[in-house]
Amino acid sequence: MRAAMVLSVLLVAAILAGCGGDEASGPLTIYSGREEELVAPLFEQFTEETGIEVEVRYGDSAELAATIAEEGSNSPADVFFAQDPGSLGAVDPQLEELPEDILERVDERYRDAESRWVGTSGRTRVLVYSTEAVDESALPDSVLDLTRPEWADRVGIAPTNASFQAFVTGMRLELGDDETRAWLEGLKKNGAKTYEKNTPIVEAVAAGEIDVGLVNHYYLALVKEEQPDAPIANHLFAAGDVGNLVSVAGAGLLSSTDQLSDAEAFVEFLLSDVGQRFYVDEAEEAEYPLVAAVAPPPGLVPLDEIEGPDVELTSFGAELEATVELLRETGWLS
Amino acid sequence: MIRVAGGAGALDVLRETATVELILDTVLLVAGVVTAAIVVAVPTAWLVARSDLPGRRLWAVAAALPLVIPSYVAAFCLLGFFGERGLLAGALGVERFPDPTGYWGALAALTLSTYPYVFLLAQAAFRDLDPALEEAARGLGQSRRRVFWRVTIPAVRPAVTLGSLLVALYVLSDFGVVSLMRYDSLTRAIYLQYRSLFDRTPAAVLALVLVALTAVALGLELRARTRGRLWRAGPGAARRARPVRLGRLRWLALSWCAAVTGAFLVLPAGVLCYWLGRGLALDRIGGLPWNEAVNSLGASGLAAVAAVVAALPVALLAARYPSRVSRALERLSYAGNALPGLVIALALVFFAARYASPVYQTLGLLVFAYVVRFFPQALSGVETAFTRTGPRLEEASRGLGRGPFATTWLVTLPLVRSGLLAGAALVFLSAMKELPATILLRPIGFDTLATEVWSATQVGAYSQAAVPALVLIALSAPVLWLLQGERSTLAEPG
């Protein structure tokens, strides 16, 4: 019993100690929807460069956006570094306007029209395919072709994943709701398989469970890291196809921050030559830098040569609800 | 905790056929897992507790060990092994296996990580059952078979139903397995809804349905439990029962135990070791995760102590001063266990960030979240102990002039010590594996073994997930001893 008493005293002490924890100032707090495995070295570089310490909370982009919304004006976060424009758009009332000189570095297409967030790296939607099961000449020119009979039971998608939903939003804005609905229904009829997110799709293609899958381009490099001999490759659709949506990961500053200058320094760093070259030189995965002065990684089709749908990423946050509703109606979400 | 919007929209959600299907699918999964867990656990528990099975101590540990394997790790391992082009298909040289995901995949992974709840409680009940009860029945002219069905089974039924309840609550709230196995359950639907920021009404309604299902499970458990309580009426201590001789059936019993252990322990551990080997070959393994291990142990240890301290008064009230209020209080506390971790975590985020910002994202709040989630497990341990010891000794103490507090302190607590330890151990093991609340509520930079496994599997780096997963299992395993080594004080000979 004495042990139990000692333990309970310790417990109370621990909770009290926890209460007295750090106040608002101190290290910069970043909520990162981007995976630790990918971006931790980038944060280290920032601290080396500027001397500003950072604390990072990693999580799923959408869950972190929900967290920021629940926290409201008491959010401990100073910066939100997210995987997709949708998550940033979802909390944009809580984001601070970014200074013009930071924004200018990035093409207008890749930032918020009202300056509340800015893209920091680019990625394209691609069709990942099994080089064993699919001949290069048989690859489709358009993502719309995947509803044809020859692709029955061979396609993988991730309908609950933000990146797939962003692609569907792009399709809705480009082709309209009716055509998008028809495509989603056709895909259902064609027996497309669902996965939780991009990585399992690429793994499933590598394992031969499916022959092709709709993903972001850089997951290929991640899976190759774990399985160097996997028979997989990326395929871009024909120029101008809605399947070639170019999207961004990006960052925004919380209005509730009390470290505005440090937070701005962080976004500035992300868009500096050093921060941008990270995606080319350091990263395990190969993403597109968004600052024109930094050349893309070798082996990737340059961003301005990819012709995708002509849509505004800014509207993606607001359009997400209609996209999710359409996915629900077509039976892709339950 | 749940902020439901309007009533009209809510009713619409309930009326949709998709919702009805979702509820049916969830009930099917819960029923399937509970049945499978009982089928696996009860015979094994009887064998290790009441028979002369060779090496039964070893089997007892091996059969309980899967409890320390997080269910999402179990699912990963099963998929890696039985996948369409998994290890087994590769080893057999088969071109492609049938798709293992869906109902049966979810059932297998959830059974693997939950049957030990039933096993541990049933094993303790078989072991502590006073043989005098069975002997009395034999003396009254009943056959062996009748004694088994009329005395032994009813005596362990409360323990088995309580274990089944824990299994049911686990299945209701689990997200990892159903998402990996792509099985549509209520919790998966709630997660998908909660992740989107707009209209939360459907999610809140589904969460309420989940609470209603919990109430049904609690009702069933209560009915099964109160159909007869047994405790020694007279003075004196119970003996240990003499082991039943298996004779030629021994080989059958041994192969049963080997099959259970092979499927539920050796297989997942083997897959993890295979990934570890691949990681070493690719040179992707760093050092051992010391910091994360310390964090996991600390947070889980605090949660275990806090949950038991919180469970004591509730169990005491319910067991010794039964009234409608105390019953309701006890039942109510089970609700938290069936709600998905993400729902509880976001509710705590909302509450703490706005009204208790000093504790927000501190270790204290994380521990509190663990207590909310795993309170019923602490309660089950404490309550089982109270039920088994009975009120007689306390009444004697009161009769001899001790006050209620002195009696609780001097008589009751020592008697239920093993139950307290068992409850604490259950909470500890669950907190070690917990993921959704940990991710959102942990202090910033506070990595645990579970979050390490999560962040590696996020990017498909299974070889890097293997190390923290194996460390998590290795650190949790000794705690099982608390659940098995301790025996109730009254049952001690002498």
XYZ file of N, CA and C in Angstrom, chain B residues 43-56 59 144 148 242-257:
99
model
N -11.029 -22.597 -23.792
C -10.369 -23.909 -23.681
C -8.891 -23.793 -23.281
N -8.205 -22.799 -23.864
C -6.791 -22.634 -23.528
C -6.643 -22.302 -22.047
N -7.512 -21.434 -21.547
C -7.446 -21.041 -20.142
C -7.678 -22.248 -19.234
N -8.664 -23.077 -19.604
C -8.936 -24.254 -18.779
C -7.726 -25.191 -18.782
N -7.151 -25.385 -19.962
C -6.002 -26.290 -20.062
C -4.856 -25.833 -19.170
N -4.511 -24.528 -19.214
C -3.340 -24.104 -18.442
C -3.668 -23.973 -16.956
N -4.949 -23.808 -16.606
C -5.275 -23.595 -15.193
C -5.671 -24.874 -14.478
N -6.318 -25.807 -15.193
C -6.911 -26.924 -14.472
C -6.460 -28.294 -14.939
N -5.559 -28.388 -15.923
C -5.172 -29.715 -16.388
C -3.680 -29.946 -16.149
N -3.233 -31.161 -16.421
C -1.812 -31.466 -16.241
C -1.047 -31.334 -17.547
N -1.482 -30.389 -18.371
C -0.813 -30.108 -19.638
C 0.684 -29.898 -19.413
N 1.537 -30.606 -20.177
C 2.980 -30.404 -19.972
C 3.379 -28.972 -20.329
N 4.179 -28.351 -19.511
C 4.663 -26.992 -19.764
C 3.587 -25.936 -19.696
N 2.605 -26.129 -18.778
C 1.460 -25.204 -18.860
C 1.806 -23.787 -18.449
N 2.982 -22.214 -21.613
C 1.851 -21.974 -22.512
C 1.033 -20.792 -22.017
N -19.467 -35.956 -13.254
C -18.407 -35.016 -13.600
C -18.870 -33.997 -14.638
N -19.250 -29.945 -14.304
C -18.547 -28.986 -15.154
C -19.512 -27.946 -15.700
N -6.928 -29.873 -7.706
C -5.971 -30.837 -8.252
C -6.128 -30.861 -9.769
N -5.004 -30.857 -10.521
C -5.119 -30.804 -11.980
C -5.841 -32.023 -12.543
N -6.657 -31.789 -13.542
C -7.336 -32.880 -14.221
C -6.339 -33.586 -15.131
N -6.346 -34.939 -15.118
C -5.387 -35.652 -15.965
C -5.935 -35.803 -17.362
N -5.104 -35.412 -18.333
C -5.568 -35.402 -19.719
C -5.420 -36.763 -20.380
N -4.471 -37.561 -19.889
C -4.259 -38.870 -20.491
C -3.855 -38.765 -21.941
N -4.544 -39.571 -22.788
C -4.136 -39.594 -24.183
C -4.534 -38.316 -24.928
N -5.475 -37.580 -24.353
C -5.898 -36.329 -24.993
C -4.800 -35.268 -24.943
N -3.712 -35.592 -24.223
C -2.652 -34.626 -24.036
C -2.111 -34.107 -25.362
N -1.975 -34.999 -26.320
C -1.398 -34.591 -27.610
C -2.306 -33.620 -28.332
N -3.613 -33.905 -28.213
C -4.583 -33.005 -28.810
C -4.456 -31.623 -28.151
N -4.378 -31.614 -26.811
C -4.281 -30.363 -26.063
C -3.015 -29.607 -26.437
N -1.923 -30.349 -26.569
C -0.659 -29.710 -26.931
C -0.722 -29.085 -28.321
N -1.334 -29.815 -29.256
C -1.365 -29.237 -30.605
C -2.304 -28.031 -30.644
N -3.356 -28.064 -29.834
C -4.230 -26.885 -29.744
C -3.425 -25.673 -29.283
N -2.672 -25.836 -28.185
C -1.889 -24.719 -27.654
C -0.840 -24.263 -28.664
